[in-house]
């Protein structure tokens, strides 16, 4: 992607991956990038907005003790969570965000300044921040340079917490969403499933498929469950629901593995 | 997996992911874990053995300036790189390693001491260190506790270096090896391919598939190429070969994407 109208002193945007939740699972590169930032833009939305904002502030206070930065929240357009046309709805929602974010950049970033987004997990996996920044850079109404700082993904954190590899020797690994797992009927041998609020594995998996599930990875609330779907499938469902209500939000991910490669 | 015969003062093993190559792409958690270690065990083999050992030493010197640790190289049994039965050969090779590693643990680790492996990339992805430690813990001849510290994977580093997401909205991501790509004829929409010394994409991909390739990610030698397979496929092949000969070793990874989801 080529940025349009960019000069050497155009504002710089940093998309900084901060890992799945544990402030210690942040890289030295990410901390150095955070320390360059004049402004942290925040796009959080929904039920876990306040918790995530608080966690971001805590991370900044820990790694930039001398301050010298500010937080700017960018309000988010409302979103239909059960649209008829999923892709179209996501696109429309992104367009709405785009306009508001461009406005915020123009208001907050002078030439030579650095804005940053702290992205949960890794910026390359099921996160829309990079798409938004790409689109703004391409549109060229607000000339901007940008850089991406990779991070520990929630997938790596899940595997480490369970002390497992994501595959058996030589096998592939399929990363998908709960929604896509239902559509594709999930036949892959090793499937990592993200964004599955409906516990789709209960509909798609065989009873002897093995599941390794984790929620709130790397935080004090971390929960880990593993076993066959027959053994722990319902336990995961009720644990997930109980935690979501008690804590007010949930982020979880799981690995589903078939007994044999196919 | 349950460790056998473990007591509270049994030696502790840390499997520490150190990311794909840039010493700055290491987490605070990994650095803290490194500082706990009395002994760093090294299993490097093959053409890039000396370079990788030197990089590990450099990382330790950077993050543990006061010293107080030692490196122990564990020699590796020879390996048939083109066996008739791939899985069986890998298993036999692992068994040979196992015996040598158990010996080294027994010789080097007293009760209460901490041994560590510095694992390139993320320990959950196509690395055998965790499998070896699991097997030693299960066998119980050398009682040991162990912990895994996740890291930035070469996949996340590839995406960040190219400033891309691994998928388009809602699409799955398939992680595989060059060998498996050839066997499965690689029909997935977004395929991340690791360990592909034979440029299998030249046999499997369509001319208008898009490829984002990266080698020596995060190091001074980093090379990035992207375009359609028709445009850059041969360029990647010759660039890869030239670099491998010039530098003496190569580690690379790529994302292959079909124009439309299927």
Coordinates of C-alpha atoms in Angstrom, one line a residue:
Chain A
X1 CA 0.0 0.0 0.0
X2 CA 1.4 3.4 -0.9
X3 CA 0.7 6.4 1.2
X4 CA -0.4 9.5 -0.7
X5 CA 1.0 13.1 -0.2
X6 CA 3.4 12.1 2.5
X7 CA 6.3 14.4 3.3
X8 CA 9.3 13.7 5.5
X9 CA 7.7 15.6 8.4
X10 CA 4.2 14.2 8.0
X11 CA 2.8 12.8 11.3
X12 CA 3.9 9.2 12.0
X13 CA 1.4 6.6 13.2
X14 CA 2.6 3.6 15.1
X15 CA 0.4 0.5 15.4
X16 CA 1.8 -1.1 18.5
X17 CA 0.9 -4.7 19.3
X18 CA 0.7 -5.0 23.1
X19 CA 0.0 -8.7 23.4
X20 CA -3.0 -10.5 24.9
X21 CA -3.2 -8.9 28.4
X22 CA -0.2 -9.4 30.5
X23 CA 1.8 -6.1 30.6
X24 CA 5.0 -8.3 30.8
X25 CA 4.1 -9.9 27.4
X26 CA 5.1 -6.7 25.7
X27 CA 8.3 -6.4 23.6
X28 CA 11.2 -4.0 24.1
X29 CA 10.4 -2.7 20.6
X30 CA 6.8 -2.0 21.6
X31 CA 7.9 -0.1 24.7
X32 CA 10.4 2.0 22.7
X33 CA 7.6 2.8 20.2
X34 CA 5.2 3.8 23.0
X35 CA 7.8 6.2 24.3
X36 CA 7.9 7.9 20.9
X37 CA 4.2 8.7 21.0
X38 CA 2.7 12.1 21.6
X39 CA -0.9 10.9 21.5
X40 CA -2.5 7.5 22.1
X41 CA -5.7 7.1 20.1
X42 CA -8.3 4.8 21.6
X43 CA -11.0 3.1 19.6
X44 CA -12.4 0.7 22.3
X45 CA -16.1 -0.1 22.1
X46 CA -18.7 -2.3 23.7
X47 CA -18.9 -4.0 27.0
X48 CA -15.2 -4.2 27.8
X49 CA -14.4 -0.6 26.7
X50 CA -13.7 0.8 30.2
X51 CA -11.6 -2.2 31.3
X52 CA -9.5 -2.1 28.2
X53 CA -8.9 1.7 28.4
X54 CA -7.8 1.2 32.1
X55 CA -5.4 -1.6 31.1
X56 CA -3.9 0.6 28.3
X57 CA -3.4 3.5 30.8
X58 CA -1.8 1.1 33.2
X59 CA 0.6 -0.1 30.6
X60 CA 1.6 3.5 29.7
X61 CA 2.1 4.4 33.3
X62 CA 4.3 1.4 33.8
X63 CA 6.5 1.9 30.8
X64 CA 6.4 5.7 30.4
X65 CA 6.6 6.8 34.1
X66 CA 7.7 10.3 33.1
X67 CA 4.5 10.9 31.2
X68 CA 4.5 13.4 28.3
X69 CA 1.7 11.8 26.3
X70 CA -2.0 12.1 26.1
X71 CA -5.0 9.8 25.5
X72 CA -7.6 10.7 22.9
X73 CA -10.8 8.6 22.7
X74 CA -12.4 8.4 19.3
X75 CA -16.1 7.6 19.6
X76 CA -17.3 4.7 17.6
X77 CA -20.3 4.4 15.3
X78 CA -22.9 1.9 16.5
X79 CA -22.7 -1.6 15.0
X80 CA -25.2 -4.3 14.1
X81 CA -23.8 -7.5 15.6
X82 CA -26.2 -9.8 13.6
X83 CA -26.4 -8.3 10.2
X84 CA -27.9 -10.1 7.1
X85 CA -24.8 -9.2 5.1
X86 CA -21.8 -9.5 7.4
X87 CA -19.1 -8.2 5.1
X88 CA -21.1 -5.2 3.9
X89 CA -22.0 -4.3 7.5
X90 CA -18.4 -4.5 8.6
X91 CA -17.4 -2.3 5.7
X92 CA -20.0 0.3 6.4
X93 CA -19.0 0.4 10.1
X94 CA -15.4 0.8 9.1
X95 CA -16.3 3.8 6.8
X96 CA -18.0 5.5 9.7
X97 CA -15.0 5.0 11.9
X98 CA -12.7 6.3 9.2
X99 CA -14.3 9.7 9.0
X100 CA -14.1 10.1 12.8
X101 CA -10.5 9.0 13.0
X102 CA -9.4 11.3 10.2
X103 CA -11.0 14.1 12.1
X104 CA -9.2 13.2 15.3
X105 CA -5.8 12.9 13.5
X106 CA -6.3 16.4 12.0
X107 CA -7.2 17.9 15.3
X108 CA -4.5 16.2 17.4
X109 CA -1.4 15.6 15.3
X110 CA 0.8 18.4 14.1
X111 CA 3.6 17.8 11.6
X112 CA 6.4 15.8 13.0
X113 CA 4.3 14.4 15.8
X114 CA 3.7 10.7 16.5
X115 CA 0.3 9.1 17.1
X116 CA -0.1 5.6 18.3
X117 CA -2.7 2.8 18.7
X118 CA -2.1 0.2 21.3
X119 CA -3.5 -3.0 19.7
X120 CA -4.5 -6.0 21.9
X121 CA -2.8 -9.2 20.8
X122 CA -1.0 -8.9 17.4
X123 CA -2.0 -6.2 14.9
X124 CA -2.1 -8.8 12.0
X125 CA -4.8 -11.1 13.5
X126 CA -8.5 -10.2 13.3
X127 CA -7.9 -6.5 14.2
X128 CA -9.2 -3.6 12.1
X129 CA -6.8 -0.9 13.2
X130 CA -4.3 -1.5 10.3
X131 CA -7.1 -1.6 7.7
X132 CA -8.3 1.8 8.9
X133 CA -4.8 3.4 8.9
X134 CA -4.1 1.9 5.4
X135 CA -7.3 3.4 4.1
X136 CA -6.6 6.9 5.6
X137 CA -3.0 6.7 4.2
X138 CA -4.3 5.8 0.7
X139 CA -7.1 8.4 0.7
X140 CA -4.4 11.0 1.2
X141 CA -6.7 13.6 2.8
X142 CA -4.6 13.4 5.9
X143 CA -1.0 12.5 4.8
X144 CA 0.5 10.1 7.2
X145 CA 3.3 7.6 7.6
X146 CA 2.8 4.4 9.6
X147 CA 4.7 1.5 11.0
X148 CA 3.5 -1.8 12.6
X149 CA 5.1 -3.3 15.7
X150 CA 4.3 -7.1 16.0
X151 CA 3.3 -8.7 19.3
X152 CA 2.7 -12.0 21.1
X153 CA -0.7 -13.2 19.8
X154 CA -3.4 -14.6 22.0
X155 CA -2.8 -17.8 20.1
X156 CA 0.8 -18.0 21.3
X157 CA -0.3 -17.1 24.8
X158 CA -2.9 -19.8 24.8
X159 CA -0.4 -22.5 23.7
X160 CA 2.2 -21.3 26.3
X161 CA -0.4 -21.2 29.1
X162 CA -1.4 -24.8 28.3
X163 CA 2.2 -25.8 27.6
X164 CA 1.3 -27.2 24.2
X165 CA 2.4 -27.0 20.6
X166 CA -0.3 -25.8 18.2
X167 CA 0.1 -29.0 16.1
X168 CA 1.6 -32.5 16.0
X169 CA 4.7 -33.1 13.9
X170 CA 4.3 -31.6 10.4
X171 CA 0.6 -30.9 10.7
X172 CA -0.9 -27.6 9.5
X173 CA -2.8 -25.2 11.8
X174 CA -6.0 -23.4 10.7
X175 CA -7.0 -20.1 12.4
X176 CA -10.6 -19.2 12.1
X177 CA -13.5 -17.5 13.8
X178 CA -16.6 -19.0 15.5
X179 CA -18.8 -17.7 12.7
X180 CA -16.6 -19.2 10.0
X181 CA -16.2 -22.5 11.9
X182 CA -20.0 -22.9 11.7
X183 CA -20.1 -22.0 8.0
X184 CA -17.2 -24.3 7.0
X185 CA -18.2 -27.1 9.4
X186 CA -14.6 -27.0 10.6
X187 CA -13.0 -30.2 9.2
X188 CA -9.3 -29.2 9.8
X189 CA -7.1 -31.2 12.2
X190 CA -5.8 -28.3 14.3
X191 CA -8.2 -25.3 14.4
X192 CA -7.6 -22.2 16.5
X193 CA -10.9 -20.4 16.9
X194 CA -11.1 -16.7 17.8
X195 CA -14.2 -14.5 18.4
X196 CA -16.5 -17.3 19.2
X197 CA -19.2 -16.0 21.6
X198 CA -21.5 -18.8 20.7
X199 CA -19.3 -21.8 21.6
X200 CA -19.6 -23.1 18.0
X201 CA -17.4 -26.1 18.8
X202 CA -20.4 -27.6 20.6
X203 CA -22.1 -27.8 17.2
X204 CA -19.1 -28.6 15.0
X205 CA -16.7 -30.8 17.0
X206 CA -16.8 -34.5 17.5
X207 CA -17.0 -35.8 21.1
X208 CA -13.4 -37.1 21.0
X209 CA -11.9 -33.9 19.6
X210 CA -9.5 -32.4 22.1
X211 CA -10.0 -28.7 23.1
X212 CA -7.6 -26.3 24.9
X213 CA -9.6 -23.2 25.9
X214 CA -8.3 -20.0 27.6
X215 CA -9.9 -16.7 28.6
X216 CA -8.4 -13.5 30.0
X217 CA -5.0 -14.9 29.1
X218 CA -2.1 -13.3 31.0
X219 CA -4.4 -11.4 33.4
X220 CA -5.3 -12.2 37.0
X221 CA -8.6 -13.6 35.8
X222 CA -7.0 -16.2 33.4
X223 CA -9.1 -19.4 33.1
X224 CA -7.8 -22.5 31.4
X225 CA -9.7 -25.7 30.6
X226 CA -8.7 -28.7 28.5
X227 CA -10.0 -32.1 27.7
X228 CA -12.1 -33.8 25.1
X229 CA -15.2 -32.0 23.9
X230 CA -17.3 -34.7 25.5
X231 CA -15.6 -34.2 28.8
X232 CA -15.3 -30.4 29.0
X233 CA -17.5 -28.9 26.2
X234 CA -20.4 -28.0 28.5
X235 CA -18.0 -27.0 31.3
X236 CA -16.4 -24.4 29.0
X237 CA -19.8 -23.1 28.0
X238 CA -21.0 -22.5 31.5
X239 CA -17.6 -21.2 32.8
X240 CA -17.5 -18.8 29.9
X241 CA -21.0 -17.5 30.6
X242 CA -20.5 -17.2 34.3
X243 CA -17.2 -15.3 33.9
X244 CA -18.7 -13.0 31.2
X245 CA -21.5 -11.9 33.6
X246 CA -19.3 -11.7 36.7
X247 CA -16.4 -9.8 35.1
X248 CA -18.5 -7.8 32.6
X249 CA -16.6 -8.9 29.4
X250 CA -14.7 -11.8 28.0
X251 CA -11.9 -12.4 25.5
X252 CA -11.2 -16.1 24.8
X253 CA -9.6 -18.4 22.3
X254 CA -9.3 -22.1 21.9
X255 CA -7.5 -24.9 20.0
X256 CA -9.6 -27.8 18.7
X257 CA -7.7 -30.9 17.6
X258 CA -8.9 -34.1 15.9
X259 CA -7.5 -37.4 17.2
X260 CA -5.9 -38.2 13.8
X261 CA -4.6 -36.0 11.0
X262 CA -7.0 -35.7 8.1
Chain B
X1 CA 0.9 -33.6 30.4
X2 CA 1.8 -34.5 34.0
X3 CA 5.4 -34.5 35.2
X4 CA 6.5 -37.5 37.1
X5 CA 8.5 -37.6 40.4
X6 CA 8.6 -33.8 40.6
X7 CA 9.3 -32.3 44.0
X8 CA 9.2 -28.6 45.1
X9 CA 12.9 -28.2 44.6
X10 CA 13.2 -30.2 41.3
X11 CA 15.1 -28.2 38.7
X12 CA 13.0 -25.8 36.7
X13 CA 13.2 -25.6 32.9
X14 CA 12.1 -22.5 31.0
X15 CA 11.3 -22.6 27.3
X16 CA 11.7 -19.0 26.4
X17 CA 10.5 -17.7 23.1
X18 CA 12.8 -15.0 21.8
X19 CA 11.1 -14.0 18.6
X20 CA 12.2 -14.2 15.0
X21 CA 15.6 -12.4 15.2
X22 CA 15.4 -8.8 16.4
X23 CA 16.7 -8.6 20.0
X24 CA 14.1 -5.9 20.5
X25 CA 11.3 -8.2 19.6
X26 CA 11.7 -9.9 23.0
X27 CA 9.2 -9.5 25.8
X28 CA 9.8 -8.3 29.3
X29 CA 8.5 -11.7 30.5
X30 CA 11.2 -13.4 28.4
X31 CA 13.9 -11.2 29.7
X32 CA 12.8 -11.8 33.3
X33 CA 12.8 -15.5 32.6
X34 CA 16.3 -15.3 31.1
X35 CA 17.6 -13.7 34.2
X36 CA 16.4 -16.6 36.3
X37 CA 18.5 -19.1 34.4
X38 CA 21.6 -20.7 35.6
X39 CA 22.3 -22.7 32.4
X40 CA 21.2 -22.0 28.8
X41 CA 21.1 -25.3 26.9
X42 CA 21.7 -25.0 23.1
X43 CA 20.4 -27.6 20.6
X44 CA 21.4 -25.7 17.4
X45 CA 22.4 -27.8 14.4
X46 CA 23.1 -27.6 10.7
X47 CA 24.3 -24.8 8.6
X48 CA 23.2 -21.9 10.8
X49 CA 24.4 -23.3 14.1
X50 CA 27.2 -20.9 14.7
X51 CA 25.2 -17.8 13.7
X52 CA 22.3 -18.8 15.9
X53 CA 24.6 -19.5 18.9
X54 CA 26.3 -16.1 18.5
X55 CA 22.9 -14.4 18.3
X56 CA 21.8 -16.2 21.5
X57 CA 25.0 -15.1 23.3
X58 CA 24.4 -11.5 22.1
X59 CA 20.9 -11.5 23.5
X60 CA 22.1 -12.8 26.9
X61 CA 24.9 -10.2 27.0
X62 CA 22.4 -7.5 26.2
X63 CA 19.8 -8.4 28.8
X64 CA 21.9 -10.0 31.5
X65 CA 24.9 -7.7 31.6
X66 CA 26.1 -8.9 35.0
X67 CA 26.5 -12.5 33.7
X68 CA 26.2 -15.4 36.2
X69 CA 24.9 -17.9 33.7
X70 CA 26.6 -20.5 31.4
X71 CA 26.0 -21.9 28.0
X72 CA 25.9 -25.7 27.5
X73 CA 25.8 -27.0 23.9
X74 CA 24.1 -30.4 23.5
X75 CA 25.4 -32.3 20.4
X76 CA 22.7 -33.4 18.1
X77 CA 22.4 -36.8 16.4
X78 CA 22.7 -36.7 12.6
X79 CA 19.4 -36.4 10.6
X80 CA 18.2 -37.7 7.3
X81 CA 16.7 -34.7 5.6
X82 CA 15.0 -36.7 2.8
X83 CA 13.7 -39.9 4.6
X84 CA 11.1 -42.3 3.0
X85 CA 9.0 -42.1 6.2
X86 CA 9.2 -38.5 7.4
X87 CA 7.2 -38.9 10.7
X88 CA 9.2 -42.0 11.7
X89 CA 12.5 -40.4 10.9
X90 CA 11.6 -37.3 12.9
X91 CA 10.5 -39.5 15.9
X92 CA 13.8 -41.5 15.8
X93 CA 15.8 -38.3 15.7
X94 CA 13.9 -36.9 18.6
X95 CA 14.6 -40.1 20.7
X96 CA 18.3 -39.7 20.1
X97 CA 18.2 -36.1 21.1
X98 CA 16.2 -37.0 24.2
X99 CA 18.9 -39.3 25.7
X100 CA 21.6 -36.7 25.2
X101 CA 19.5 -33.9 26.7
X102 CA 18.6 -36.0 29.7
X103 CA 22.3 -36.6 30.2
X104 CA 23.1 -32.9 30.0
X105 CA 20.3 -32.0 32.5
X106 CA 21.6 -34.6 35.0
X107 CA 25.1 -33.3 34.6
X108 CA 24.4 -29.6 34.7
X109 CA 21.3 -29.0 36.9
X110 CA 21.3 -29.4 40.7
X111 CA 18.1 -29.3 42.7
X112 CA 16.6 -25.8 42.8
X113 CA 18.5 -24.7 39.7
X114 CA 17.0 -23.2 36.5
X115 CA 17.8 -24.4 33.0
X116 CA 16.5 -22.6 29.9
X117 CA 16.2 -23.0 26.2
X118 CA 16.0 -19.8 24.0
X119 CA 13.6 -20.8 21.3
X120 CA 13.6 -18.8 18.0
X121 CA 10.2 -17.4 17.1
X122 CA 7.4 -18.8 19.3
X123 CA 7.8 -22.1 21.1
X124 CA 4.3 -23.3 19.9
X125 CA 5.0 -23.2 16.2
X126 CA 7.0 -25.8 14.4
X127 CA 9.7 -26.2 17.1
X128 CA 10.6 -29.5 18.8
X129 CA 12.0 -28.1 22.1
X130 CA 8.6 -28.4 24.0
X131 CA 8.0 -31.9 22.7
X132 CA 11.4 -33.0 24.1
X133 CA 10.9 -31.4 27.5
X134 CA 7.4 -32.9 27.7
X135 CA 8.8 -36.4 27.0
X136 CA 11.6 -36.0 29.6
X137 CA 9.1 -34.8 32.2
X138 CA 6.7 -37.7 31.4
X139 CA 9.5 -40.3 31.4
X140 CA 10.4 -39.2 35.0
X141 CA 14.0 -40.4 34.9
X142 CA 15.0 -36.8 35.5
X143 CA 12.2 -35.1 37.5
X144 CA 11.7 -31.6 36.1
X145 CA 9.2 -28.8 36.2
X146 CA 8.8 -26.6 33.2
X147 CA 7.2 -23.4 31.9
X148 CA 6.7 -21.9 28.4
X149 CA 7.1 -18.2 27.7
X150 CA 5.4 -17.1 24.4
X151 CA 6.9 -14.8 21.9
X152 CA 6.4 -12.9 18.7
X153 CA 6.2 -15.5 15.9
X154 CA 8.0 -15.1 12.6
X155 CA 4.4 -14.9 11.1
X156 CA 3.6 -11.8 13.1
X157 CA 7.0 -10.3 12.2
X158 CA 6.3 -11.0 8.5
X159 CA 3.0 -9.3 8.6
X160 CA 4.3 -6.3 10.5
X161 CA 7.3 -5.9 8.2
X162 CA 5.0 -5.9 5.2
X163 CA 2.4 -3.8 7.1
X164 CA -0.4 -6.3 6.3
X165 CA -3.1 -8.3 8.0
X166 CA -2.9 -12.0 7.6
X167 CA -6.4 -12.2 6.2
X168 CA -9.2 -10.1 4.6
X169 CA -12.3 -9.5 6.8
X170 CA -13.5 -12.7 8.4
X171 CA -11.3 -15.1 6.4
X172 CA -9.5 -18.0 8.0
X173 CA -5.7 -18.3 7.9
X174 CA -3.9 -21.6 7.2
X175 CA -0.4 -22.2 8.6
X176 CA 1.5 -25.0 6.9
X177 CA 5.0 -26.2 5.8
X178 CA 6.5 -26.3 2.3
X179 CA 6.3 -30.1 2.4
X180 CA 2.7 -30.2 3.4
X181 CA 1.8 -27.5 0.9
X182 CA 3.0 -29.8 -1.9
X183 CA 1.1 -32.8 -0.5
X184 CA -2.2 -30.9 0.1
X185 CA -1.9 -28.9 -3.1
X186 CA -2.6 -25.8 -1.0
X187 CA -6.2 -24.7 -1.8
X188 CA -6.7 -22.4 1.2
X189 CA -7.3 -18.7 0.7
X190 CA -4.6 -17.3 3.1
X191 CA -1.7 -19.7 3.6
X192 CA 1.3 -19.0 5.7
X193 CA 4.1 -21.3 4.7
X194 CA 7.1 -22.1 6.9
X195 CA 10.2 -24.3 6.4
X196 CA 9.9 -24.2 2.6
X197 CA 13.4 -24.7 1.2
X198 CA 12.1 -25.7 -2.2
X199 CA 9.9 -22.7 -3.0
X200 CA 6.8 -25.0 -3.2
X201 CA 4.6 -22.0 -4.1
X202 CA 6.1 -22.1 -7.6
X203 CA 4.4 -25.5 -8.1
X204 CA 1.2 -25.0 -6.1
X205 CA 0.2 -21.3 -6.5
X206 CA -1.8 -19.7 -9.4
X207 CA -0.1 -16.9 -11.2
X208 CA -2.4 -14.2 -9.8
X209 CA -2.1 -15.4 -6.2
X210 CA -0.4 -12.7 -4.1
X211 CA 2.7 -13.5 -2.1
X212 CA 4.4 -11.6 0.8
X213 CA 7.8 -13.2 1.4
X214 CA 10.4 -12.3 4.1
X215 CA 13.8 -13.7 5.2
X216 CA 16.0 -12.9 8.1
X217 CA 13.1 -11.0 9.6
X218 CA 14.1 -8.4 12.2
X219 CA 17.8 -8.7 11.5
X220 CA 20.2 -6.4 9.5
X221 CA 19.9 -8.9 6.6
X222 CA 16.1 -8.6 6.3
X223 CA 14.7 -9.0 2.8
X224 CA 11.1 -8.4 1.9
X225 CA 9.5 -9.1 -1.5
X226 CA 5.8 -9.0 -2.4
X227 CA 3.6 -9.1 -5.6
X228 CA 1.7 -11.7 -7.5
X229 CA 3.4 -15.1 -8.0
X230 CA 3.6 -14.3 -11.7
X231 CA 5.5 -11.0 -11.0
X232 CA 7.8 -12.0 -8.2
X233 CA 7.8 -15.9 -7.9
X234 CA 11.1 -16.4 -9.7
X235 CA 12.6 -13.3 -8.1
X236 CA 12.0 -14.8 -4.7
X237 CA 13.5 -18.1 -5.7
X238 CA 16.8 -16.5 -7.0
X239 CA 17.0 -14.0 -4.2
X240 CA 16.5 -16.8 -1.6
X241 CA 19.3 -18.9 -3.2
X242 CA 21.7 -16.0 -3.6
X243 CA 21.2 -15.0 0.1
X244 CA 21.5 -18.5 1.4
X245 CA 24.8 -19.0 -0.3
X246 CA 26.2 -15.5 0.5
X247 CA 25.1 -15.5 4.2
X248 CA 25.5 -19.2 4.8
X249 CA 22.0 -20.0 6.1
X250 CA 18.4 -18.7 5.6
X251 CA 15.2 -18.6 7.6
X252 CA 12.2 -17.4 5.7
X253 CA 8.4 -17.4 5.7
X254 CA 5.7 -16.2 3.4
X255 CA 1.9 -15.5 3.1
X256 CA 0.2 -16.7 -0.1
X257 CA -3.3 -15.3 -0.8
X258 CA -5.9 -16.1 -3.4
X259 CA -7.6 -13.2 -5.2
X260 CA -11.0 -14.4 -3.9
X261 CA -12.1 -16.3 -0.8
X262 CA -12.9 -19.9 -1.5

